[in-house]
PDB file of C-alpha atoms in Angstrom:
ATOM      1  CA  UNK A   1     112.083 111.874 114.436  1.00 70.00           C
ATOM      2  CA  UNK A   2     111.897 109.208 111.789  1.00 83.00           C
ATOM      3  CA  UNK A   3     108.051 108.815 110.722  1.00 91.00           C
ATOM      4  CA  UNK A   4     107.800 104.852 110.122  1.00 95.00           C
ATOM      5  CA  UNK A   5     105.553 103.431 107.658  1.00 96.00           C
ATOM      6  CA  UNK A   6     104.643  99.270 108.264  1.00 96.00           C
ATOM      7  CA  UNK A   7     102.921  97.917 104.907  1.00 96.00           C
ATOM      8  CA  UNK A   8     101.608  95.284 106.411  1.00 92.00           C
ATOM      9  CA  UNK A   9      98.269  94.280 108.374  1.00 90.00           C
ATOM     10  CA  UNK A  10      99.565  92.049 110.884  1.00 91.00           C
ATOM     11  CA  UNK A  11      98.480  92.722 114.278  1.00 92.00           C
ATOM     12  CA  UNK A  12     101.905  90.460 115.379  1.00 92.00           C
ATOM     13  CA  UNK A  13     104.393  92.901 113.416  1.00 95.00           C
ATOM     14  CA  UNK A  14     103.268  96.138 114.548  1.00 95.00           C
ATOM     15  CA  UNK A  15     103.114  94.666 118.128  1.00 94.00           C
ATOM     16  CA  UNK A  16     106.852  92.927 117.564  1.00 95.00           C
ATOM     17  CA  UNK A  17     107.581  97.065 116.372  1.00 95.00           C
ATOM     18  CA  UNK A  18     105.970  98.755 119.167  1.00 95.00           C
ATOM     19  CA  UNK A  19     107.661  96.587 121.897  1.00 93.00           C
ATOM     20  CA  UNK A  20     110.631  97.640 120.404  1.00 92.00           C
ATOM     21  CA  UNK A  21     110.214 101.453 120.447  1.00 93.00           C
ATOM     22  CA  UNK A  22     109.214 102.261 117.341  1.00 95.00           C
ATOM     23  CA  UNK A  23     105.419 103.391 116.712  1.00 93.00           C
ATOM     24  CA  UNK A  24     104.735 103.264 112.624  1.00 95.00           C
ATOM     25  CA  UNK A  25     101.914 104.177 111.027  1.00 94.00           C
ATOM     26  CA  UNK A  26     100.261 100.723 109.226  1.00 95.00           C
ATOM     27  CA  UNK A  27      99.299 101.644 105.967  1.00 94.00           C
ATOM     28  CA  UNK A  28      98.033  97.742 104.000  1.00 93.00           C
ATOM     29  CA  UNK A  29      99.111  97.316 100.650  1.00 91.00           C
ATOM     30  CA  UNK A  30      95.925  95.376  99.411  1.00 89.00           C
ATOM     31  CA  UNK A  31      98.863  93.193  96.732  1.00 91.00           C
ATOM     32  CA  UNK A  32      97.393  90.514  95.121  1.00 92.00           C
ATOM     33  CA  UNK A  33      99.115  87.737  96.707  1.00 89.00           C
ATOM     34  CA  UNK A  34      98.448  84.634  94.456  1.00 89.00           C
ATOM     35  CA  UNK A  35      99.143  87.157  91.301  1.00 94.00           C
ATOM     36  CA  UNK A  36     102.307  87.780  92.290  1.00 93.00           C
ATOM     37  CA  UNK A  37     102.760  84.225  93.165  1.00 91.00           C
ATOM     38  CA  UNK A  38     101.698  82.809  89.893  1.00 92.00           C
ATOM     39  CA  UNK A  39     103.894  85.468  88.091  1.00 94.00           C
ATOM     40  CA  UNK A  40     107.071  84.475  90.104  1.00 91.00           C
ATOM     41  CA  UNK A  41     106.220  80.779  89.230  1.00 92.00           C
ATOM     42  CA  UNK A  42     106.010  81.688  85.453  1.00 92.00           C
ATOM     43  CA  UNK A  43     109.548  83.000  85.117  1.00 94.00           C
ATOM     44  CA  UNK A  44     111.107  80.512  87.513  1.00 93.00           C
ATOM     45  CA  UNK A  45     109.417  77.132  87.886  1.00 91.00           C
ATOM     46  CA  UNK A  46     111.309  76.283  90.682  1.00 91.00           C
ATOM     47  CA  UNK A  47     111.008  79.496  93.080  1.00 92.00           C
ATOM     48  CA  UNK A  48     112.092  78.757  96.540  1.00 93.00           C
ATOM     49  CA  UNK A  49     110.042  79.569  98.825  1.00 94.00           C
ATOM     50  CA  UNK A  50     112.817  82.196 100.802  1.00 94.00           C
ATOM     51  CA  UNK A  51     112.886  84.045  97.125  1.00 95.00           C
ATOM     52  CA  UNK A  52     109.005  83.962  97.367  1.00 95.00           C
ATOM     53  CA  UNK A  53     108.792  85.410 100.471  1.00 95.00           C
ATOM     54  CA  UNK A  54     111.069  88.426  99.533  1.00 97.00           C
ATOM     55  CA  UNK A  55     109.302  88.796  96.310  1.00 96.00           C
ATOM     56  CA  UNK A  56     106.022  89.402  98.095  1.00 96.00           C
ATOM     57  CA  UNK A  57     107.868  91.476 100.755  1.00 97.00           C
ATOM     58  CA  UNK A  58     109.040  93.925  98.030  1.00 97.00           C
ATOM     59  CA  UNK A  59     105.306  94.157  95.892  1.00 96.00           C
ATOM     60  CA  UNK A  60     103.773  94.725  99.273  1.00 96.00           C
ATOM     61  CA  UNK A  61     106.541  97.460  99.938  1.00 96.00           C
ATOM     62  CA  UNK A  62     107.043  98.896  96.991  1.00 95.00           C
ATOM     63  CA  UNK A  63     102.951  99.345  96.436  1.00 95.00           C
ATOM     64  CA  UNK A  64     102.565 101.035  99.980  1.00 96.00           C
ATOM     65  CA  UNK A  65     105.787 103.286  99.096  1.00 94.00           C
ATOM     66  CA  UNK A  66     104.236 104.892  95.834  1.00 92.00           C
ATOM     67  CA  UNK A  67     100.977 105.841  98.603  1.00 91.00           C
ATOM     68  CA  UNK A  68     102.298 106.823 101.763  1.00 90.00           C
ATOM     69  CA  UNK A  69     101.405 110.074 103.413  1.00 81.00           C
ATOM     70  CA  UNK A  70     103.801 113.268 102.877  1.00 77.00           C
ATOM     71  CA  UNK A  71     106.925 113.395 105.234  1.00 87.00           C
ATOM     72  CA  UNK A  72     107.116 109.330 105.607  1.00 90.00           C
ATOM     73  CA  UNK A  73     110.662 108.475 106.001  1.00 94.00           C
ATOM     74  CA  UNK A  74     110.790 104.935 105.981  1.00 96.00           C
ATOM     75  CA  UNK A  75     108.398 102.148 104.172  1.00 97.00           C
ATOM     76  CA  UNK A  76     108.766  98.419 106.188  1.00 98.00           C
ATOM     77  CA  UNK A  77     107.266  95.556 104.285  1.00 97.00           C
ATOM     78  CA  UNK A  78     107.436  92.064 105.080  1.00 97.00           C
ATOM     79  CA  UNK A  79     105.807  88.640 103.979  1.00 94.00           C
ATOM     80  CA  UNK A  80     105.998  84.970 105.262  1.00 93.00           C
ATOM     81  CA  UNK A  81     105.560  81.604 103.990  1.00 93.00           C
ATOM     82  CA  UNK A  82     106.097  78.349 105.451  1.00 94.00           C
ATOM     83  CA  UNK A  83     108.152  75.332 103.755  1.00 95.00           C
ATOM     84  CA  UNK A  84     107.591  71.771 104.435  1.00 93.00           C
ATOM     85  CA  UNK A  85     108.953  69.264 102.144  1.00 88.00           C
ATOM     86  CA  UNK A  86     109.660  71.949  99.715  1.00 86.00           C
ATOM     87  CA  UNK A  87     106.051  72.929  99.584  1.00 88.00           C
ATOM     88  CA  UNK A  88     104.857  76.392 100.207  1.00 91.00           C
ATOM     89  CA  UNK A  89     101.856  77.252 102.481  1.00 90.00           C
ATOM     90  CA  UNK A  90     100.675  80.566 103.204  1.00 87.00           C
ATOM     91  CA  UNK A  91      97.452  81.705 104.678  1.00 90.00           C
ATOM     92  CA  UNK A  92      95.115  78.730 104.953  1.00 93.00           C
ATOM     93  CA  UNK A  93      92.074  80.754 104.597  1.00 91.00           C
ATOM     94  CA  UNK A  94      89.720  78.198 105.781  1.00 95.00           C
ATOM     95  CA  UNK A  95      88.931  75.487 108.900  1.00 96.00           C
ATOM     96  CA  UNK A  96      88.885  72.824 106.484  1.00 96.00           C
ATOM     97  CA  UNK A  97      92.447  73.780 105.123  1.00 96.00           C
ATOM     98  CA  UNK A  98      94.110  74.907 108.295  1.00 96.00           C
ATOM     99  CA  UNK A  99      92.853  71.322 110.121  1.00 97.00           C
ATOM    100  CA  UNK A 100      94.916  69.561 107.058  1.00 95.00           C
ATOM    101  CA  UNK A 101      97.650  71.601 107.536  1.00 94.00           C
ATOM    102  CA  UNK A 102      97.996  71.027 111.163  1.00 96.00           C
ATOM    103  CA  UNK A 103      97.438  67.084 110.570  1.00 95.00           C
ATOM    104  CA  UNK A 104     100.265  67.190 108.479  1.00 94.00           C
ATOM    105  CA  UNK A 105     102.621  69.081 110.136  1.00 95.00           C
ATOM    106  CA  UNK A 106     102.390  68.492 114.091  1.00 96.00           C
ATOM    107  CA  UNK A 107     105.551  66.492 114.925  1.00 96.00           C
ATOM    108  CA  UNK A 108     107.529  67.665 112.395  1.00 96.00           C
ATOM    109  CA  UNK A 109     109.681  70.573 111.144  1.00 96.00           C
ATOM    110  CA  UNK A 110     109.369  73.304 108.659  1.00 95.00           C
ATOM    111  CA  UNK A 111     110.809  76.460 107.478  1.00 96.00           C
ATOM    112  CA  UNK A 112     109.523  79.611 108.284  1.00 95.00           C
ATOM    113  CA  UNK A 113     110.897  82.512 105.901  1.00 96.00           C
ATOM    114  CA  UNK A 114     110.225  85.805 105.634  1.00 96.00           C
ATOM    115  CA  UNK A 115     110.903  88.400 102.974  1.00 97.00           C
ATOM    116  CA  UNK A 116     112.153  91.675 104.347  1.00 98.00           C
ATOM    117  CA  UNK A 117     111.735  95.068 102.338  1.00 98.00           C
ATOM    118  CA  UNK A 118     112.716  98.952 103.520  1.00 98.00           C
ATOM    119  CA  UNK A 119     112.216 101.409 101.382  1.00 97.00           C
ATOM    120  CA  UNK A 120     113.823 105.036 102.473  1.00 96.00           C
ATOM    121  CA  UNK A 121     111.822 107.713 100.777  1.00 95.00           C
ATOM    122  CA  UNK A 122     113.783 110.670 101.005  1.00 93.00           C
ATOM    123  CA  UNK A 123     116.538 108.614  98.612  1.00 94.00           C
ATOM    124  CA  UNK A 124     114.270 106.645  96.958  1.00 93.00           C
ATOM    125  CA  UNK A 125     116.755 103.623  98.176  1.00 96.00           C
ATOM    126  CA  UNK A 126     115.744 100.460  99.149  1.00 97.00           C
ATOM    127  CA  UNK A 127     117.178  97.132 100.595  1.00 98.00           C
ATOM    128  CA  UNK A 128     116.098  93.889 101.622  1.00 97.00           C
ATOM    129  CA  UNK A 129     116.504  90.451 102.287  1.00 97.00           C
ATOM    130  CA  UNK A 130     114.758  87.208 102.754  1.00 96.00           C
ATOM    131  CA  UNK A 131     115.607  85.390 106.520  1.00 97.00           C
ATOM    132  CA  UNK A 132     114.487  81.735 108.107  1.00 96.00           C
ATOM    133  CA  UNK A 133     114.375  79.309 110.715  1.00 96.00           C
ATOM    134  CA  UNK A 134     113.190  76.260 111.879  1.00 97.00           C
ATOM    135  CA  UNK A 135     110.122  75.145 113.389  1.00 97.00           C
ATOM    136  CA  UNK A 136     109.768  72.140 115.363  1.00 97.00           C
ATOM    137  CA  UNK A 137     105.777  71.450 115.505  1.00 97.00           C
ATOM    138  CA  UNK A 138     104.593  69.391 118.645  1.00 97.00           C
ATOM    139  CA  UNK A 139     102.824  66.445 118.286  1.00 96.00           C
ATOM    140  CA  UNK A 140      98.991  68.001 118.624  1.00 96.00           C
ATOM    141  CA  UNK A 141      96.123  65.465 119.193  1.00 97.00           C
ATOM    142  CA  UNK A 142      93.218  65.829 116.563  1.00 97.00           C
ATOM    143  CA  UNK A 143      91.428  67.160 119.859  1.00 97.00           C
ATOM    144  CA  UNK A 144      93.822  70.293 120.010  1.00 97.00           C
ATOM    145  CA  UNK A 145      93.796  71.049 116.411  1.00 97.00           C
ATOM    146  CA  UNK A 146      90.317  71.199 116.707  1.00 97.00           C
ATOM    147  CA  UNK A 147      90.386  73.416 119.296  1.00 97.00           C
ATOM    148  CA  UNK A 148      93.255  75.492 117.665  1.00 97.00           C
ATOM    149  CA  UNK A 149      91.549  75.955 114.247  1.00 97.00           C
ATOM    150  CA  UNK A 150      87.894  76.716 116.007  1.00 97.00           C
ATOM    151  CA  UNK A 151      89.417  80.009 117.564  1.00 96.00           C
ATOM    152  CA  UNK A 152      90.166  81.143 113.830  1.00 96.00           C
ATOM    153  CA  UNK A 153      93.906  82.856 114.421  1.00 95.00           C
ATOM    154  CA  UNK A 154      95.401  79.968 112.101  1.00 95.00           C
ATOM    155  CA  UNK A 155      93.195  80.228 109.131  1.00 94.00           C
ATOM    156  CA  UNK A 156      95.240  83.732 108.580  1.00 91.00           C
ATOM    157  CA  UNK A 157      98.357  83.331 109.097  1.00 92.00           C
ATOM    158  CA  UNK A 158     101.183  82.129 107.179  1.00 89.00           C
ATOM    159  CA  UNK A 159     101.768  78.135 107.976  1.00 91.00           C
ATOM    160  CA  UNK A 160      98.462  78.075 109.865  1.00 94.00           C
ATOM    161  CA  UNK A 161     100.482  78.929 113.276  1.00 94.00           C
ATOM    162  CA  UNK A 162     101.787  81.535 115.455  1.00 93.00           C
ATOM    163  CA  UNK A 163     104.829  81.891 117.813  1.00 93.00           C
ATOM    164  CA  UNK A 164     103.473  84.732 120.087  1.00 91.00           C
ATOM    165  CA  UNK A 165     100.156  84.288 120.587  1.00 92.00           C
ATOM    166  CA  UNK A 166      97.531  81.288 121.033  1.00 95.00           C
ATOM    167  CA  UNK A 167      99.633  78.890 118.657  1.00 95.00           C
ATOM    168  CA  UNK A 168     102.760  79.104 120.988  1.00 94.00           C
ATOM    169  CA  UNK A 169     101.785  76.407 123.024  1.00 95.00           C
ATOM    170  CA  UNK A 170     102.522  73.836 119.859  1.00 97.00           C
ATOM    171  CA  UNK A 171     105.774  74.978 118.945  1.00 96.00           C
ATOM    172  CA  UNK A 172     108.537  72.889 120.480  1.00 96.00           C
ATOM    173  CA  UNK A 173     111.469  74.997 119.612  1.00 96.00           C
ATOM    174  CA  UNK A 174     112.684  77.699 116.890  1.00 96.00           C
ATOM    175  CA  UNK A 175     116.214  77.427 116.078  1.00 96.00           C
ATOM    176  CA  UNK A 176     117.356  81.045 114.377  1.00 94.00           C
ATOM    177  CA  UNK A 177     116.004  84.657 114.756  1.00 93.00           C
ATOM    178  CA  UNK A 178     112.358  83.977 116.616  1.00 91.00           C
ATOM    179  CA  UNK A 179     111.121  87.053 115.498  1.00 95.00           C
ATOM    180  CA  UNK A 180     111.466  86.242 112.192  1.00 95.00           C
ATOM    181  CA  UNK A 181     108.654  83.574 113.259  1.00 93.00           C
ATOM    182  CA  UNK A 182     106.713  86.390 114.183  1.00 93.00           C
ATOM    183  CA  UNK A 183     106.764  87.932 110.763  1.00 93.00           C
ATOM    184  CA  UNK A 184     110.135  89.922 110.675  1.00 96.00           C
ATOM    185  CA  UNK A 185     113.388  89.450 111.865  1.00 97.00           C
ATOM    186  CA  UNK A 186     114.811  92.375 113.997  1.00 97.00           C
ATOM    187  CA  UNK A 187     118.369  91.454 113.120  1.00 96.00           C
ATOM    188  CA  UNK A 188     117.717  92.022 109.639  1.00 97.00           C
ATOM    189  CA  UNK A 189     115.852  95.031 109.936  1.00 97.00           C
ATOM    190  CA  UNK A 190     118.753  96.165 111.630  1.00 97.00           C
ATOM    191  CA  UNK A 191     121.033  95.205 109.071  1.00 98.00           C
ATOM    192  CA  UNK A 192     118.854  96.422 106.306  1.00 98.00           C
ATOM    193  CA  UNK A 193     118.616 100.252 107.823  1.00 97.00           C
ATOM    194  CA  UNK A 194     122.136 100.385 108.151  1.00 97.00           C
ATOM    195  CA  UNK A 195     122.790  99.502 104.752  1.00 97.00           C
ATOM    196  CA  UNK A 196     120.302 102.845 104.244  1.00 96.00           C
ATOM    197  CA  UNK A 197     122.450 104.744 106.515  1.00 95.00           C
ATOM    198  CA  UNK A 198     119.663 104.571 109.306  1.00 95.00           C
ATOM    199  CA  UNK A 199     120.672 103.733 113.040  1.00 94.00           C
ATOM    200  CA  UNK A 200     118.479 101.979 114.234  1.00 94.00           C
ATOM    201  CA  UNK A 201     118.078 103.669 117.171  1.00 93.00           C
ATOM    202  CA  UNK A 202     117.292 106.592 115.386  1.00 93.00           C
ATOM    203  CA  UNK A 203     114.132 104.522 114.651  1.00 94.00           C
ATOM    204  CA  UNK A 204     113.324 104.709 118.546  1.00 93.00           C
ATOM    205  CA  UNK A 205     109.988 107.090 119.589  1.00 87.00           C
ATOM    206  CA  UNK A 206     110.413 106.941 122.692  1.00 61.00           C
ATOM    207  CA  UNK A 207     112.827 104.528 125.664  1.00 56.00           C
ATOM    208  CA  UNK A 208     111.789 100.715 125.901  1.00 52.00           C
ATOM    209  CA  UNK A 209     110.569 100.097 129.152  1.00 53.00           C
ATOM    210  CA  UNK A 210     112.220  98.215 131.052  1.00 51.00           C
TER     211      UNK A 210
END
């Protein structure tokens, strides 16, 4: 059996992973975010956002993989930002910020990407790669953002929204992988253990219920 690390503390991913038969071990990588933000800004000025997101994804993997318990196969790290008007937005952090973000945002479109890094331990190889899609925001009423941003799920997570969970309801449509609106894109992974040699498969604890 594969022993699965997930370097990440997203309640959404390791659900996304678990539905799909794998059962990894979360182990957070505590990166410092803005730091590595600020650094990728200083050597390119004009970062986009997708190369953001992948940056983060690999500091966040590549931190957890120098850590992980003895016998760990496989390191999974992701990160996700959200693009509007070439803008980037994270985590909101606070009511105040998430209620602006919303404002600005419901009726329109944005671009969720996420950065995608495995590390295999046992070769000390790694891949990755960034992936996106569209968002199409409803048209929320000040009421509902209210509502939305009093419950406190958008104040941490990237682009102040979710997919799978209480935020669903104000997402019109998702053209492109929807898991990667999640926090990771399943296709990718895919792709990205193969490119290790990994089945992914192999990756499977257990049968997915039917």
């Amino acid at each position: 059996m594969t022993s699965v690390v997930l370097a990440s503390a997203s309640p959404a991913r390791l659900a996304l992973l678990r539905a799909c038969g794998l059962d990894p071990q979360v182990v957070v990588s505590h990166v410092d975010e803005p730091a590595v933000e600020a650094a990728a800004r200083q050597r390119d000025p004009h970062v986009s956002p997708g190369t953001l997101a992948q940056l983060l994804a690999e500091a966040k993997g590549e931190s957890v993989a120098s850590r992980v318990p003895a016998r760990t196969d496989l390191v999974i790290a992701c990160d996700s930002v959200l693009e509007i008007d070439g803008r980037v937005h994270g985590k909101p952090g606070t009511a105040e910020v998430a209620r602006e973000r919303w404002s600005a945002m419901r009726g329109r479109t944005g671009v969720l990407h996420t950065g995608h890094h495995v590390v295999h331990l046992p070769t000390g190889r790694s891949a990755g790669a960034p992936a996106s899609a569209l968002v199409h925001f409803a048209g929320a009423s000040d009421a509902e953002i209210d509502g939305y941003v009093a419950t406190g799920e958008p104040l941490h997570v990237a682009g102040a929204f979710t997919v799978d969970s209480l935020g669903g309801a104000f997402i019109e449509r998702v053209e492109g992988d929807p898991s990667t609106v999640v926090g990771m894109s399943l296709s990718t992974l895919r792709h990205l253990c193969g490119d290790l040699g990994i089945r992914w498969t192999d990756l499977w604890t257990a049968p997915v219920a039917s």
